[in-house]
mmCIF file of C-alpha atoms in Angstrom:
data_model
loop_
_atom_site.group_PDB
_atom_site.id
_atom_site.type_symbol
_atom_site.label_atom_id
_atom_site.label_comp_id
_atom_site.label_asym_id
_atom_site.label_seq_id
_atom_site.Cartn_x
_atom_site.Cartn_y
_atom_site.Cartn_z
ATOM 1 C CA UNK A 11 -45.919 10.719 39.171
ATOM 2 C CA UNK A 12 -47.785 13.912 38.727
ATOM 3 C CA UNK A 13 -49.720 15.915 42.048
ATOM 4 C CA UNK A 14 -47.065 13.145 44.192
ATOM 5 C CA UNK A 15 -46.254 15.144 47.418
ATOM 6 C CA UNK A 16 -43.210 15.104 48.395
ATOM 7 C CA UNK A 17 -43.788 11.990 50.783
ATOM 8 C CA UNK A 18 -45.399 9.222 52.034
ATOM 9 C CA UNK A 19 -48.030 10.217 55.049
ATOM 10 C CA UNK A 20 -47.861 7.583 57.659
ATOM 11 C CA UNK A 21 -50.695 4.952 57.795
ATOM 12 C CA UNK A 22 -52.958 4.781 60.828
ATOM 13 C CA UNK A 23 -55.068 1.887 60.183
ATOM 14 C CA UNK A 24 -56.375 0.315 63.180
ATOM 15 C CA UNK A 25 -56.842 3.784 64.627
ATOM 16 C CA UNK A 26 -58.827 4.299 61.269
ATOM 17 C CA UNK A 27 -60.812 1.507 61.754
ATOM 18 C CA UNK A 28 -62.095 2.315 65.280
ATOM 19 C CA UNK A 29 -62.206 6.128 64.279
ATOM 20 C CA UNK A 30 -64.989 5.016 61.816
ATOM 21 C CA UNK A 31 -66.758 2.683 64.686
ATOM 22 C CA UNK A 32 -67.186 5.685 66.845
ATOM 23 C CA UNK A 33 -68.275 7.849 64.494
ATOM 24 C CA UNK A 34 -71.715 6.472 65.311
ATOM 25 C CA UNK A 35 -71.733 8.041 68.313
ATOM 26 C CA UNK A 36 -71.498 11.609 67.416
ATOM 27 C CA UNK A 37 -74.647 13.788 65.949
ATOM 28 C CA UNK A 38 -71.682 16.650 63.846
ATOM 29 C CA UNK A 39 -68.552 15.783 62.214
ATOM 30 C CA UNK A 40 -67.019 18.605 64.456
ATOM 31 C CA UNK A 41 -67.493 16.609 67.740
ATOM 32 C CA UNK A 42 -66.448 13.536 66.115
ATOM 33 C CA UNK A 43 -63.033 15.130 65.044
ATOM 34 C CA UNK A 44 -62.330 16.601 68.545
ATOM 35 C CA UNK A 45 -62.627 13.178 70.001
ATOM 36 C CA UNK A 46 -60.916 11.918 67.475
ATOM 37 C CA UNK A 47 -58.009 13.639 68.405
ATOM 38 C CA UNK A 48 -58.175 13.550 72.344
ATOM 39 C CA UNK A 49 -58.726 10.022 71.716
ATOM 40 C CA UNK A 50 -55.855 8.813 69.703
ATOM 41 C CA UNK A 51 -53.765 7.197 71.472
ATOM 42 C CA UNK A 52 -50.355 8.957 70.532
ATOM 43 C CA UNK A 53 -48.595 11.665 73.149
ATOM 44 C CA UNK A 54 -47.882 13.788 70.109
ATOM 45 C CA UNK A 55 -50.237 16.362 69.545
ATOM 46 C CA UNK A 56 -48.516 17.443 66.396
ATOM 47 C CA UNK A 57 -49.185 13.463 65.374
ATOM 48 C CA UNK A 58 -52.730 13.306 66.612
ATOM 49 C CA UNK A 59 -53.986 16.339 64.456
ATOM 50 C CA UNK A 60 -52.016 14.550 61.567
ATOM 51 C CA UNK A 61 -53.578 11.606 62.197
ATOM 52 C CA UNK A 62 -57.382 13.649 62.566
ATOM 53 C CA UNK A 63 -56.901 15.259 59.285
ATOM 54 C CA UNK A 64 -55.693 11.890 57.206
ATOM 55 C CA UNK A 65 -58.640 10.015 58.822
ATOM 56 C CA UNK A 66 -61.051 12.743 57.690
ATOM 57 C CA UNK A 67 -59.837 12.903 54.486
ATOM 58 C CA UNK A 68 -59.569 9.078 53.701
ATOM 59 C CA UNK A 69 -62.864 7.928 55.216
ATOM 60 C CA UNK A 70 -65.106 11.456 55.939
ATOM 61 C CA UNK A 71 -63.837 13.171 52.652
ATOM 62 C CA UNK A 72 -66.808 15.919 53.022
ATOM 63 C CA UNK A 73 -66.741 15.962 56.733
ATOM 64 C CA UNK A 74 -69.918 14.394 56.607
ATOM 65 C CA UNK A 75 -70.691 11.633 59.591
ATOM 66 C CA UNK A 76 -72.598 9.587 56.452
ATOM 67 C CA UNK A 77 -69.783 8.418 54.974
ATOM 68 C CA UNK A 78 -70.146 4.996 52.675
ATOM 69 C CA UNK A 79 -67.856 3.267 55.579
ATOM 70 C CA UNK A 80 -69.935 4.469 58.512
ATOM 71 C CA UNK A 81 -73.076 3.329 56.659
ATOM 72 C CA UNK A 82 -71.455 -0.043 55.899
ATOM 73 C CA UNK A 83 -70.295 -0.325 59.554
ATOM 74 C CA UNK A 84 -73.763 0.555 60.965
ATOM 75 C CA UNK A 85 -75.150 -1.665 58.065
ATOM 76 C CA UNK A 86 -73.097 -4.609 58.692
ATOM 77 C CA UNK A 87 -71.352 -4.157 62.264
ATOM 78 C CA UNK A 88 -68.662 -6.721 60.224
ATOM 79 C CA UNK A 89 -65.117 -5.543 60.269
ATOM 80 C CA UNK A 90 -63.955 -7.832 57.113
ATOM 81 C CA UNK A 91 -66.431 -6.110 54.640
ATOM 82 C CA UNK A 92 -65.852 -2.389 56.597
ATOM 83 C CA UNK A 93 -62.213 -2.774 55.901
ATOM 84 C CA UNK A 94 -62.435 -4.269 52.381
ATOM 85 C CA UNK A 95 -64.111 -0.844 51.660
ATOM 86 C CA UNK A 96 -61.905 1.369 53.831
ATOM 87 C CA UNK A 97 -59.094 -0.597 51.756
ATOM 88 C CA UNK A 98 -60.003 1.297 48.716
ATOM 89 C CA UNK A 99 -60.908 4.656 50.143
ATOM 90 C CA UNK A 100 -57.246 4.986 50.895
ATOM 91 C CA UNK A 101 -55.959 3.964 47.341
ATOM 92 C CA UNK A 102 -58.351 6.242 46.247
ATOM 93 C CA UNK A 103 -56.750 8.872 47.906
ATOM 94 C CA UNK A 104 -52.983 7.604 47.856
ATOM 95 C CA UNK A 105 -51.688 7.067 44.144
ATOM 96 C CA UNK A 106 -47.990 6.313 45.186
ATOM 97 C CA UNK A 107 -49.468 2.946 47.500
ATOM 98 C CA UNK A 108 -52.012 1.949 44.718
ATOM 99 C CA UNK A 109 -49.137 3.012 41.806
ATOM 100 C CA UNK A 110 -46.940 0.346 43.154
ATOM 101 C CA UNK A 111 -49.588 -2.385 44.015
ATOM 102 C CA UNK A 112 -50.707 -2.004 40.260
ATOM 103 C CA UNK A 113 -47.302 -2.692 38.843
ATOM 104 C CA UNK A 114 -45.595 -4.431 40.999
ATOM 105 C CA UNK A 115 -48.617 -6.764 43.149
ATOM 106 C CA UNK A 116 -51.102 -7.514 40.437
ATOM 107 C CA UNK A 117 -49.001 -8.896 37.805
ATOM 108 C CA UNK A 118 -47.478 -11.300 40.431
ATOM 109 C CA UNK A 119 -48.968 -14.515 41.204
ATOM 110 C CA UNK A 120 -49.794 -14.689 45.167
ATOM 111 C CA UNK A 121 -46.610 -15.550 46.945
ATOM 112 C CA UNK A 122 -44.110 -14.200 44.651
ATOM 113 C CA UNK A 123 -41.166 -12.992 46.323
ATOM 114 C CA UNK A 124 -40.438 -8.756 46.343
ATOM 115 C CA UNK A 125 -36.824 -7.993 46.046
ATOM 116 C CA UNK A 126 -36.239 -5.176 48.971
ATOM 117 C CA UNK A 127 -34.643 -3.068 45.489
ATOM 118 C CA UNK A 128 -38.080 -2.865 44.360
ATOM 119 C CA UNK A 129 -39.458 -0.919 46.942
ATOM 120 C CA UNK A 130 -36.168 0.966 47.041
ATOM 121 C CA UNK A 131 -36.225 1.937 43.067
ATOM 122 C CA UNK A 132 -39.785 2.596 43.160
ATOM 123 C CA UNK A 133 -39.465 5.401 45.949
ATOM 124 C CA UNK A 134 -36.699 6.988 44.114
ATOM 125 C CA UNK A 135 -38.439 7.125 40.522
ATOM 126 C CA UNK A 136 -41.213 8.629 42.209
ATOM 127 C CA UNK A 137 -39.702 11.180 44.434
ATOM 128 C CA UNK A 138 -36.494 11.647 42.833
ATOM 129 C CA UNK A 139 -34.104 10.024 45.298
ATOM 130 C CA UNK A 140 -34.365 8.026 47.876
ATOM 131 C CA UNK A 141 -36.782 8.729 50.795
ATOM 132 C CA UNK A 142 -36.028 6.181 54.110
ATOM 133 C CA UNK A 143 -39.224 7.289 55.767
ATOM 134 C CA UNK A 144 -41.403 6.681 52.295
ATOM 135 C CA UNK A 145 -39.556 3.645 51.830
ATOM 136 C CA UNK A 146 -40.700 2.233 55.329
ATOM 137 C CA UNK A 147 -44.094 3.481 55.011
ATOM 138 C CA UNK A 148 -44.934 2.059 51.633
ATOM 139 C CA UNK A 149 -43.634 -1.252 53.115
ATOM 140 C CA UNK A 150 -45.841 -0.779 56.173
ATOM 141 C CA UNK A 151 -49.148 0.616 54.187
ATOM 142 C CA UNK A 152 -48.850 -2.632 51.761
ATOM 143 C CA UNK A 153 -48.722 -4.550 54.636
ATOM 144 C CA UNK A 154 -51.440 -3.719 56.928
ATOM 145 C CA UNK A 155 -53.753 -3.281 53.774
ATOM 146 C CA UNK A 156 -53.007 -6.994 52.844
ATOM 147 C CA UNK A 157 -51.217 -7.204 49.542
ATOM 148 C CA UNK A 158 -47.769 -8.368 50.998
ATOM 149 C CA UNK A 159 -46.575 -10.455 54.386
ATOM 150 C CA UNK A 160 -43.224 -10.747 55.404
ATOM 151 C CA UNK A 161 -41.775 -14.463 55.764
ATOM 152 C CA UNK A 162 -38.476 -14.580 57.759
ATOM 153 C CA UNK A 163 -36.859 -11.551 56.137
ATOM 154 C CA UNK A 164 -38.490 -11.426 53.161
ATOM 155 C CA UNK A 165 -41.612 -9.721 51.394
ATOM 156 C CA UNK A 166 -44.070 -11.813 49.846
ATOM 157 C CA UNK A 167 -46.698 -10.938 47.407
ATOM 158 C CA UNK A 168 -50.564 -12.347 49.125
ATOM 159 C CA UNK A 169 -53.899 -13.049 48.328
ATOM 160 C CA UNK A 170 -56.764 -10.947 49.845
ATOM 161 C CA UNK A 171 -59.860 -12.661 50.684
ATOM 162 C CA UNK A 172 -62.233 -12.776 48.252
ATOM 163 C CA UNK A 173 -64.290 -9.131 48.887
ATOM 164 C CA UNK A 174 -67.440 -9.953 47.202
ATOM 165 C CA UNK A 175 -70.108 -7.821 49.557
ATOM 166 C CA UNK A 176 -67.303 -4.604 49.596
ATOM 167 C CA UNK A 177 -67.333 -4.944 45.922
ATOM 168 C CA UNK A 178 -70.671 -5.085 45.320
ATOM 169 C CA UNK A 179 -71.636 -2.053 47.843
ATOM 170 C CA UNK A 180 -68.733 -0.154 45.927
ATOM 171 C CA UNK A 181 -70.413 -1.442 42.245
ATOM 172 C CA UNK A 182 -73.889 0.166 43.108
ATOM 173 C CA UNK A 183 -72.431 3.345 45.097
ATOM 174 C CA UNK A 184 -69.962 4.436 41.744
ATOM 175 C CA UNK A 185 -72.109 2.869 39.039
ATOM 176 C CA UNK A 186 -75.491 2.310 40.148
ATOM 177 C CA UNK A 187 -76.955 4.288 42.970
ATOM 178 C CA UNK A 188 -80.175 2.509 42.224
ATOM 179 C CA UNK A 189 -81.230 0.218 39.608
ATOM 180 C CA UNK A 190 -80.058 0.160 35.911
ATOM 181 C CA UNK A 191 -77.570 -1.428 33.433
ATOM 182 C CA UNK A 192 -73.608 -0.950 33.717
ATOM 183 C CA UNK A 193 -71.432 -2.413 31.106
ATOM 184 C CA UNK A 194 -68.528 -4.276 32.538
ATOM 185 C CA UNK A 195 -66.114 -2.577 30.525
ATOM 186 C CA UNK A 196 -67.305 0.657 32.602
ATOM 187 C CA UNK A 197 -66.973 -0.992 36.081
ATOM 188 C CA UNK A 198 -63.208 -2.486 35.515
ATOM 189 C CA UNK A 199 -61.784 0.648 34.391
ATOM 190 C CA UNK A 200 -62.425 1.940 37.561
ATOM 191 C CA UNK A 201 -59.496 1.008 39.977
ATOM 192 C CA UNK A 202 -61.513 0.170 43.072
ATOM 193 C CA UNK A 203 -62.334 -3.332 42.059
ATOM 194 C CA UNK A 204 -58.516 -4.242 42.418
ATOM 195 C CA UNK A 205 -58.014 -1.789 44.759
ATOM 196 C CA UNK A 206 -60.654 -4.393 47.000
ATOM 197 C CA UNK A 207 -58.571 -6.788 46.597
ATOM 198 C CA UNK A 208 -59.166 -8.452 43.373
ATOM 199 C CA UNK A 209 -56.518 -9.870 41.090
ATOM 200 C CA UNK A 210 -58.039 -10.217 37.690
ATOM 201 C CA UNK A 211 -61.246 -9.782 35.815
ATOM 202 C CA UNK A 212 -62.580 -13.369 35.688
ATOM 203 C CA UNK A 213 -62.336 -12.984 40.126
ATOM 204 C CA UNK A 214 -64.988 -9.768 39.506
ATOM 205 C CA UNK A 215 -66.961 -12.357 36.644
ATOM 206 C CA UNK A 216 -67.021 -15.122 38.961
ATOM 207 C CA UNK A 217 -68.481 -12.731 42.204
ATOM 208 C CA UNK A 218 -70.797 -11.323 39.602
ATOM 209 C CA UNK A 219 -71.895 -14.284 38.187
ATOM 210 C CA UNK A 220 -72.237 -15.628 42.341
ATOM 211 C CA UNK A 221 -74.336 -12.773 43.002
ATOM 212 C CA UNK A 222 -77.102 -13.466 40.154
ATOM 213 C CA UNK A 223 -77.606 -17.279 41.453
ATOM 214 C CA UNK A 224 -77.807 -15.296 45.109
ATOM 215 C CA UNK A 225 -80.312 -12.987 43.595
ATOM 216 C CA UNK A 226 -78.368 -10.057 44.451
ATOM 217 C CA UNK A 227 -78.000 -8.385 41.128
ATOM 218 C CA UNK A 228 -80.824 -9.207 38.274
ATOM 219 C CA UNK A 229 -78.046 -10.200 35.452
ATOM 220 C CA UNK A 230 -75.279 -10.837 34.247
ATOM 221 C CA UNK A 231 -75.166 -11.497 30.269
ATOM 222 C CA UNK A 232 -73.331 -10.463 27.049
ATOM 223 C CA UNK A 233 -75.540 -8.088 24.767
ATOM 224 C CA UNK A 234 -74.076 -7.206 20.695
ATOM 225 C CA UNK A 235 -70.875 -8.635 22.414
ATOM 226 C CA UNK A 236 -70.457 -6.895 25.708
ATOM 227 C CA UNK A 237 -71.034 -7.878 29.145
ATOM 228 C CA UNK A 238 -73.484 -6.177 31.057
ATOM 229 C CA UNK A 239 -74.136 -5.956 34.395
ATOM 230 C CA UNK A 240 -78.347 -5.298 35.507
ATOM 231 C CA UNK A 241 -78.864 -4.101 38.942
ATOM 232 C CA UNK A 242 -81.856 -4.722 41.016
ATOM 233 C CA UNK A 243 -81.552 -3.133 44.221
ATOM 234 C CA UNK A 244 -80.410 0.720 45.007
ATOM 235 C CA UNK A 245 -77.722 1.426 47.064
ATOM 236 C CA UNK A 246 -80.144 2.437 49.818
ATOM 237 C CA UNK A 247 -81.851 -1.078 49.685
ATOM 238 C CA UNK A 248 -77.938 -2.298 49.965
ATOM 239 C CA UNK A 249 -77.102 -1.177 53.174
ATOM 240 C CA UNK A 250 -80.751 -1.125 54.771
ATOM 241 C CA UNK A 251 -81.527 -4.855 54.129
ATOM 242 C CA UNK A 252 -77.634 -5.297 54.737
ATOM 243 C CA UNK A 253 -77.675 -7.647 51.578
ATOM 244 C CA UNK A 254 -73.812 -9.732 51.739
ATOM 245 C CA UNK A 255 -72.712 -12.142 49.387
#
C-alpha cells in the first residue's frame, strides 16, 4: 500500500471522543492541546503526547477548535451521530483500517465469520511481514469503530446502525456546502459514505430517498439517466437548526 508507515498507531477512541467534548471549553487550539495531554489519563508521557498529536490530527486536522465534529457535538450534544462522523475522520486518515474494512467487511454479509489468518495475511501484504502490534491494533480499531464483535473466540463481521444524520452532515460538508445539485455517482465515489457505516448503495438511496419525505434535502430524482441529489439547506443551516434524520 503506497505512503503505509511502517505501523499501525494505536487507537484512542473514547479518549477521542471526550477530547472532542471538551474542546468546547477552550477559546485556542493551543490550550486545548495542553489539557489534552495533562488530561489523558495514561502515566506515560511519551503515550500522552502520542495520543495529543493522533487526536489533533484525526479530529482538529488544522488545529482549528471548529472542527466539523466539535460543531456537530455543540450542534447535536448526541454521541451516536458525533461518533458516526468521528468514525470516518479516522478512515480518512488511516488507509490500512479502511483498506481492510473495504475488502474484507463490505463484501461480507453482517455476521460472517473472519478467519484470525485474515487479519494475519493482511498485515503482512501490507507491511511486508508480520507485525504482532499492527495485527492487534487493526483487530482493536475494527472493533471499537463497529465493523466486527468478537463471539466466544471468534471475529464476526456487524452491522452499524443506520447513520443517516452523520451522512447527511458529511453529504453537504464534501459536496454541498450550501445549496445545489450533486450527482450520486459523485457522492459514492467518495469513501466516507461506507466509511459511516453503510454497506451498499441502495442503504445511501433509501436514507436519501427518507430525507426528501422528511424535507431535509429538496430531491432526489433521475435526470438523462442519472440520479441526482438537490440540496436545500447549507451546511451552516445543518448544524444551526441541528436538522437529524
Amino acid at each position: 500500500m503506497p505512503g503505509t508507515v511502517s505501523t499501525l498507531q494505536d487507537f484512542p477512541w473514547e479518549e477521542s471522543v471526550q477530547a472532542v467534548k471538551e474542546s468546547l471549553r477552550f477559546d485556542s487550539y493551543a490550550a486545548f492541546a495542553e489539557h489534552l495531554f495533562n488530561s489523558l489519563p495514561q502515566n506515560s508521557p511519551q503515550t500522552r503526547r502520542r495520543y495529543t498529536s493522533l487526536i489533533g490530527r484525526w479530529f482538529f486536522p488544522d488545529h482549528q477548535l471548529s472542527s466539523l465534529p466539535a460543531r456537530v457535538w455543540a450542534s447535536y450534544a448526541d454521541e451516536n451521530i458525533l461518533r458516526d462522523v468521528m468514525r470516518v475522520c479516522v478512515l480518512s486518515q488511516e488507509p490500512v483500517i479502511a483498506g481492510f474494512i473495504q475488502q474484507f467487511i463490505l463484501p461480507a454479509p453482517p455476521g460472517t465469520w473472519l478467519q484470525t489468518d485474515t487479519f494475519r495475511t493482511y498485515i503482512e501484504q501490507t507491511y511486508g511481514e508480520f507485525k504482532h502490534q499492527s495485527y492487534e491494533r487493526l483487530i482493536r480499531t475494527l472493533c471499537k469503530l463497529g465493523f466486527i464483535a468478537k463471539v466466544g473466540q471468534s471475529w464476526f463481521t456487524r452491522t452499524i446502525p443506520r447513520p443517516a444524520t452523520a451522512f447527511l452532515i458529511l453529504l453537504h460538508q464534501r459536496f454541498a456546502p450550501t445549496p445545489r445539485i450533486v450527482p450520486l455517482d459523485q457522492i459514492l465515489a467518495d469513501p466516507f459514505w461506507w466509511q459511516a457505516g453503510y454497506r451498499t448503495p441502495d442503504e445511501v438511496r433509501e436514507t436519501l430517498h427518507d430525507a426528501v419525505a422528511a424535507g431535509l434535502i429538496a430531491r432526489f430524482v433521475v435526470v438523462d439517466h442519472l440520479e441526482q441529489v438537490t440540496t436545500r439547506y447549507s451546511l451552516d443551516e445543518w448544524l444551526s437548526q441541528g436538522l437529524r434524520l
